[in-house]
Coordinates of C-alpha atoms in Angstrom, one line a residue:
X1 CA -61.3 -11.3 75.4
X2 CA -62.9 -13.6 72.8
X3 CA -61.2 -15.4 69.9
X4 CA -63.4 -16.5 66.9
X5 CA -61.5 -19.4 65.2
X6 CA -64.3 -21.0 63.2
X7 CA -67.2 -19.7 61.1
X8 CA -70.0 -18.9 63.5
X9 CA -72.7 -16.3 64.5
X10 CA -71.8 -13.8 67.2
X11 CA -72.4 -15.1 70.7
X12 CA -75.7 -13.8 72.0
X13 CA -74.2 -13.1 75.4
X14 CA -72.0 -10.4 73.7
X15 CA -75.0 -8.4 72.4
X16 CA -74.8 -4.8 73.5
X17 CA -72.0 -5.5 76.0
X18 CA -69.4 -2.8 76.7
X19 CA -65.7 -3.2 77.0
X20 CA -65.2 -6.5 75.2
X21 CA -62.4 -7.5 72.8
X22 CA -63.0 -9.9 69.9
X23 CA -60.4 -11.4 67.6
X24 CA -61.6 -12.8 64.3
X25 CA -59.0 -15.3 63.0
X26 CA -57.7 -15.2 59.3
X27 CA -60.1 -16.9 57.0
X28 CA -63.0 -17.0 59.5
X29 CA -66.5 -15.4 59.1
X30 CA -68.3 -13.9 62.1
X31 CA -72.0 -13.4 61.3
X32 CA -73.9 -10.8 63.2
X33 CA -77.6 -11.5 63.7
X34 CA -79.9 -8.7 62.7
X35 CA -80.9 -7.9 66.4
X36 CA -77.2 -7.8 67.6
X37 CA -74.5 -5.1 67.9
X38 CA -71.4 -4.3 69.9
X39 CA -71.7 -2.0 72.8
X40 CA -69.4 0.9 73.8
X41 CA -65.6 0.8 74.1
X42 CA -65.3 -2.5 72.4
X43 CA -62.3 -3.6 70.2
X44 CA -62.8 -5.9 67.2
X45 CA -59.7 -7.1 65.4
X46 CA -60.1 -8.8 62.0
X47 CA -57.3 -10.9 60.7
X48 CA -56.3 -11.1 57.0
X49 CA -59.0 -12.9 55.0
X50 CA -61.6 -12.8 57.8
X51 CA -65.1 -11.5 57.3
X52 CA -67.6 -9.6 59.4
X53 CA -71.0 -10.2 57.9
X54 CA -74.4 -8.6 58.7
X55 CA -77.0 -9.0 56.0
X56 CA -80.5 -10.0 56.6
X57 CA -83.9 -8.6 55.6
X58 CA -84.3 -5.5 57.6
X59 CA -82.3 -2.5 56.5
X60 CA -82.4 -0.7 59.9
X61 CA -81.2 -3.8 61.9
X62 CA -78.7 -4.9 59.2
X63 CA -76.5 -1.8 59.9
X64 CA -73.4 -2.4 61.9
X65 CA -73.4 0.1 64.7
X66 CA -70.0 1.3 65.8
X67 CA -70.8 3.1 69.1
X68 CA -69.1 5.3 71.6
X69 CA -65.4 4.4 71.9
X70 CA -65.7 1.1 69.9
X71 CA -63.0 0.4 67.3
X72 CA -63.1 -2.0 64.4
X73 CA -59.7 -2.7 62.9
X74 CA -59.9 -4.6 59.7
X75 CA -56.4 -5.9 58.8
X76 CA -57.0 -7.2 55.3
X77 CA -60.4 -8.8 55.8
X78 CA -63.9 -7.9 54.5
X79 CA -66.9 -6.2 56.1
X80 CA -70.1 -6.8 54.3
X81 CA -73.3 -5.3 55.6
X82 CA -76.4 -3.3 54.6
X83 CA -74.9 -0.2 56.2
X84 CA -72.6 1.1 58.9
X85 CA -73.6 3.7 61.4
X86 CA -70.9 5.4 63.5
X87 CA -71.8 7.1 66.7
X88 CA -68.6 7.9 68.5
X89 CA -66.7 5.0 67.1
X90 CA -63.7 4.4 64.8
X91 CA -63.3 2.2 61.7
X92 CA -59.7 1.4 60.6
X93 CA -59.9 -0.4 57.2
X94 CA -57.0 -2.0 55.5
X95 CA -59.2 -4.5 53.7
X96 CA -62.6 -4.2 52.0
X97 CA -65.8 -2.7 53.2
X98 CA -68.8 -3.6 50.9
X99 CA -72.1 -2.0 51.8
X100 CA -73.9 -3.0 48.5
X101 CA -75.7 0.3 47.9
X102 CA -76.4 1.0 51.6
X103 CA -75.1 3.9 53.6
X104 CA -72.0 4.8 55.6
X105 CA -73.4 7.3 58.2
X106 CA -71.6 9.3 60.7
X107 CA -74.0 10.6 63.4
X108 CA -73.9 14.3 64.5
X109 CA -74.2 13.2 68.1
X110 CA -70.6 12.1 68.7
X111 CA -67.2 12.4 67.0
X112 CA -66.5 9.4 64.8
X113 CA -63.5 8.6 62.4
X114 CA -63.0 6.4 59.4
X115 CA -59.4 5.7 58.3
X116 CA -59.4 3.9 55.0
X117 CA -56.2 2.5 53.4
X118 CA -58.1 -0.3 51.7
X119 CA -61.3 -0.2 49.6
X120 CA -64.7 1.0 50.7
X121 CA -67.9 0.9 48.5
X122 CA -71.0 2.5 50.0
X123 CA -74.4 3.7 48.9
X124 CA -74.4 7.2 50.2
X125 CA -72.1 8.7 52.8
X126 CA -72.9 11.5 55.3
X127 CA -70.0 12.8 57.4
X128 CA -71.5 14.2 60.6
X129 CA -70.6 17.0 63.0
X130 CA -66.8 17.1 63.9
X131 CA -66.4 13.7 62.2
X132 CA -63.5 12.7 60.0
X133 CA -63.3 10.6 56.8
X134 CA -59.6 10.0 56.0
X135 CA -59.0 8.2 52.7
X136 CA -55.6 6.7 51.9
X137 CA -57.0 4.0 49.6
X138 CA -60.0 3.7 47.3
X139 CA -63.3 5.1 48.4
X140 CA -66.5 5.1 46.2
X141 CA -70.0 6.2 47.2
X142 CA -73.2 7.6 45.9
X143 CA -73.9 11.1 47.4
X144 CA -71.1 12.4 49.7
X145 CA -72.2 15.1 52.1
X146 CA -71.1 17.0 55.1
X147 CA -73.6 17.3 58.0
X148 CA -73.7 20.2 60.5
X149 CA -70.5 21.8 61.9
X150 CA -66.9 21.0 61.0
X151 CA -66.9 17.6 59.3
X152 CA -63.5 16.9 57.6
X153 CA -62.9 14.8 54.4
X154 CA -59.3 14.1 53.3
X155 CA -58.1 12.3 50.2
X156 CA -54.4 11.4 50.1
X157 CA -51.9 11.8 47.3
X158 CA -52.1 9.1 44.7
X159 CA -55.5 7.9 46.1
X160 CA -59.0 8.0 44.7
X161 CA -62.3 9.2 46.0
X162 CA -65.4 8.9 43.8
X163 CA -69.0 10.0 44.4
X164 CA -72.1 10.7 42.3
X165 CA -72.8 14.0 44.1
X166 CA -70.9 16.1 46.6
X167 CA -72.1 18.8 49.0
X168 CA -70.8 20.9 51.8
X169 CA -73.7 22.7 53.2
X170 CA -72.9 24.0 56.7
X171 CA -70.2 26.0 58.6
X172 CA -66.6 25.0 58.6
X173 CA -66.9 21.9 56.4
X174 CA -63.8 20.9 54.5
X175 CA -62.7 18.7 51.6
X176 CA -58.9 18.6 51.3
X177 CA -57.7 16.7 48.2
X178 CA -54.1 15.7 47.6
X179 CA -55.1 12.9 45.2
X180 CA -57.9 12.5 42.6
X181 CA -61.5 13.2 43.5
X182 CA -64.1 12.5 40.8
X183 CA -67.7 13.6 41.2
X184 CA -69.9 12.3 38.3
X185 CA -72.6 14.8 39.2
X186 CA -72.6 18.3 40.8
X187 CA -70.2 19.7 43.4
X188 CA -71.9 22.2 45.7
X189 CA -70.7 24.4 48.6
X190 CA -73.4 26.4 50.0
X191 CA -72.7 27.8 53.5
X192 CA -70.2 30.0 55.4
X193 CA -66.8 28.6 55.8
X194 CA -67.4 25.5 53.7
X195 CA -64.1 24.9 51.8
X196 CA -62.7 22.8 49.1
X197 CA -58.8 22.8 49.0
X198 CA -57.6 21.0 45.8
X199 CA -53.9 20.0 45.8
X200 CA -54.4 17.3 43.3
X201 CA -57.0 16.6 40.6
X202 CA -60.7 17.4 41.0
X203 CA -63.3 16.3 38.4
X204 CA -67.0 17.2 38.4
X205 CA -70.0 17.7 36.2
X206 CA -70.7 21.2 37.7
X207 CA -69.5 23.4 40.5
X208 CA -71.5 25.9 42.6
X209 CA -70.2 28.2 45.3
X210 CA -72.2 30.6 47.4
X211 CA -72.9 32.1 50.8
X212 CA -69.3 32.6 52.0
X213 CA -67.6 29.5 50.7
X214 CA -64.0 29.0 49.9
X215 CA -62.5 27.3 46.9
X216 CA -58.8 27.0 46.2
X217 CA -56.9 25.2 43.4
X218 CA -53.2 25.0 44.2
X219 CA -50.2 25.6 41.9
X220 CA -49.7 22.8 39.3
X221 CA -53.1 21.3 40.2
X222 CA -56.0 20.7 37.9
X223 CA -59.8 21.1 38.2
X224 CA -62.0 19.7 35.3
X225 CA -65.7 20.8 35.4
X226 CA -67.5 19.6 32.3
X227 CA -70.5 21.9 32.8
X228 CA -71.1 25.1 34.6
X229 CA -69.0 26.8 37.3
X230 CA -71.1 29.3 39.2
X231 CA -69.6 31.7 41.8
X232 CA -71.9 34.1 43.7
X233 CA -72.1 36.2 46.9
X234 CA -69.5 38.8 47.9
X235 CA -68.2 36.6 50.7
X236 CA -67.5 33.6 48.5
X237 CA -63.8 33.2 47.7
X238 CA -62.6 31.4 44.5
X239 CA -58.9 31.3 43.9
X240 CA -57.1 29.5 41.1
X241 CA -53.3 29.1 41.2
X242 CA -53.3 26.1 38.8
X243 CA -55.3 25.0 35.8
X244 CA -59.1 25.3 35.9
X245 CA -61.1 23.9 33.0
X246 CA -64.9 24.4 32.7
X247 CA -67.7 24.2 30.2
X248 CA -69.1 27.6 31.2
X249 CA -68.0 30.0 33.9
X250 CA -70.4 32.4 35.7
X251 CA -69.8 35.2 38.2
X252 CA -72.9 36.9 39.5
X253 CA -75.0 37.9 42.5
X254 CA -72.3 40.2 43.8
X255 CA -69.5 37.7 43.6
X256 CA -66.4 39.9 43.9
X257 CA -63.7 37.7 45.5
X258 CA -62.9 35.7 42.3
X259 CA -59.2 35.6 41.6
X260 CA -57.6 33.8 38.7
X261 CA -53.8 33.7 39.1
X262 CA -53.0 31.1 36.5
X263 CA -54.9 29.3 33.7
X264 CA -58.7 29.4 33.3
X265 CA -60.0 27.6 30.2
X266 CA -63.7 27.9 29.4
X267 CA -65.0 25.7 26.5
X268 CA -68.1 27.9 25.9
X269 CA -69.1 31.2 27.5
X270 CA -67.7 33.3 30.3
X271 CA -70.6 35.2 31.9
X272 CA -70.2 38.3 34.2
X273 CA -73.0 39.6 36.5
X274 CA -75.0 42.6 35.2
X275 CA -74.8 45.7 37.4
X276 CA -74.7 43.6 40.6
X277 CA -71.3 44.4 41.9
X278 CA -69.6 41.2 40.6
X279 CA -65.9 41.3 39.9
X280 CA -63.4 38.9 38.3
X281 CA -59.8 39.6 39.1
X282 CA -57.0 38.5 36.7
X283 CA -53.6 38.8 38.4
X284 CA -50.0 38.6 37.2
X285 CA -49.4 36.4 34.1
X286 CA -52.8 34.7 34.4
X287 CA -54.8 33.9 31.3
X288 CA -58.5 33.2 30.4
X289 CA -59.3 31.4 27.2
X290 CA -63.0 31.2 26.3
X291 CA -65.2 30.9 23.3
X292 CA -67.4 33.9 24.2
X293 CA -67.5 36.6 26.8
X294 CA -70.8 38.1 28.1

């Protein structure tokens, strides 16, 4: 085990080593050279007010790599780097992660997990195959995407997740929201089994669902789409049990599993497909309010 008790660069003898434990004392900065990274099955504990810093001139080598079985536990400190790449590792964050416009990337090659109960700011975020992004704090990023099979993204009650663009584009990808998710651009789900389950508030500039996706807005929950909502393909399920607000609403290309069980408010026009087998199902005491119906 190694204790870092004064501001210093990482020991060159640690580079790439497996099975080491490093403790960074409160208020202490550990600087990682651009050629240096932890190996596999390492444990790095950051005390309150400590800092893990990796920021030089090469974007590839400035990434902090969290490899197979390695865990970084940030207990109220700060991680600052040009990016983080997870390949079978775990990041527990109770402090701050600041990537200054660079990426948080989960590799498809091994299952990785990020648990955030602090604050994370990243450039773009890609959640890889069978990886988990679990947010119980504040998370903001550029584009947020799922990659390959079965990534899971969870946002807890009372917490915020923000992105400029959101996409689930492969099988069995999931966003489960119990808090507030705000996407300043488009929300797209484009492949079989990709699902958005909203049990809180979901905001976006547009929403598109196709190719067997699933969308559910739960009772007493709210979705606000400022532009177009587009549902298409007969295997795509859209179910609203809460309040869904949209600029325009379009069902076409054979979309026939579209169920409104509560309140659908459309600022402008509600469009139905023309002789293409599309169906919109209004159940129980549900309502649709729109400016025009085509």
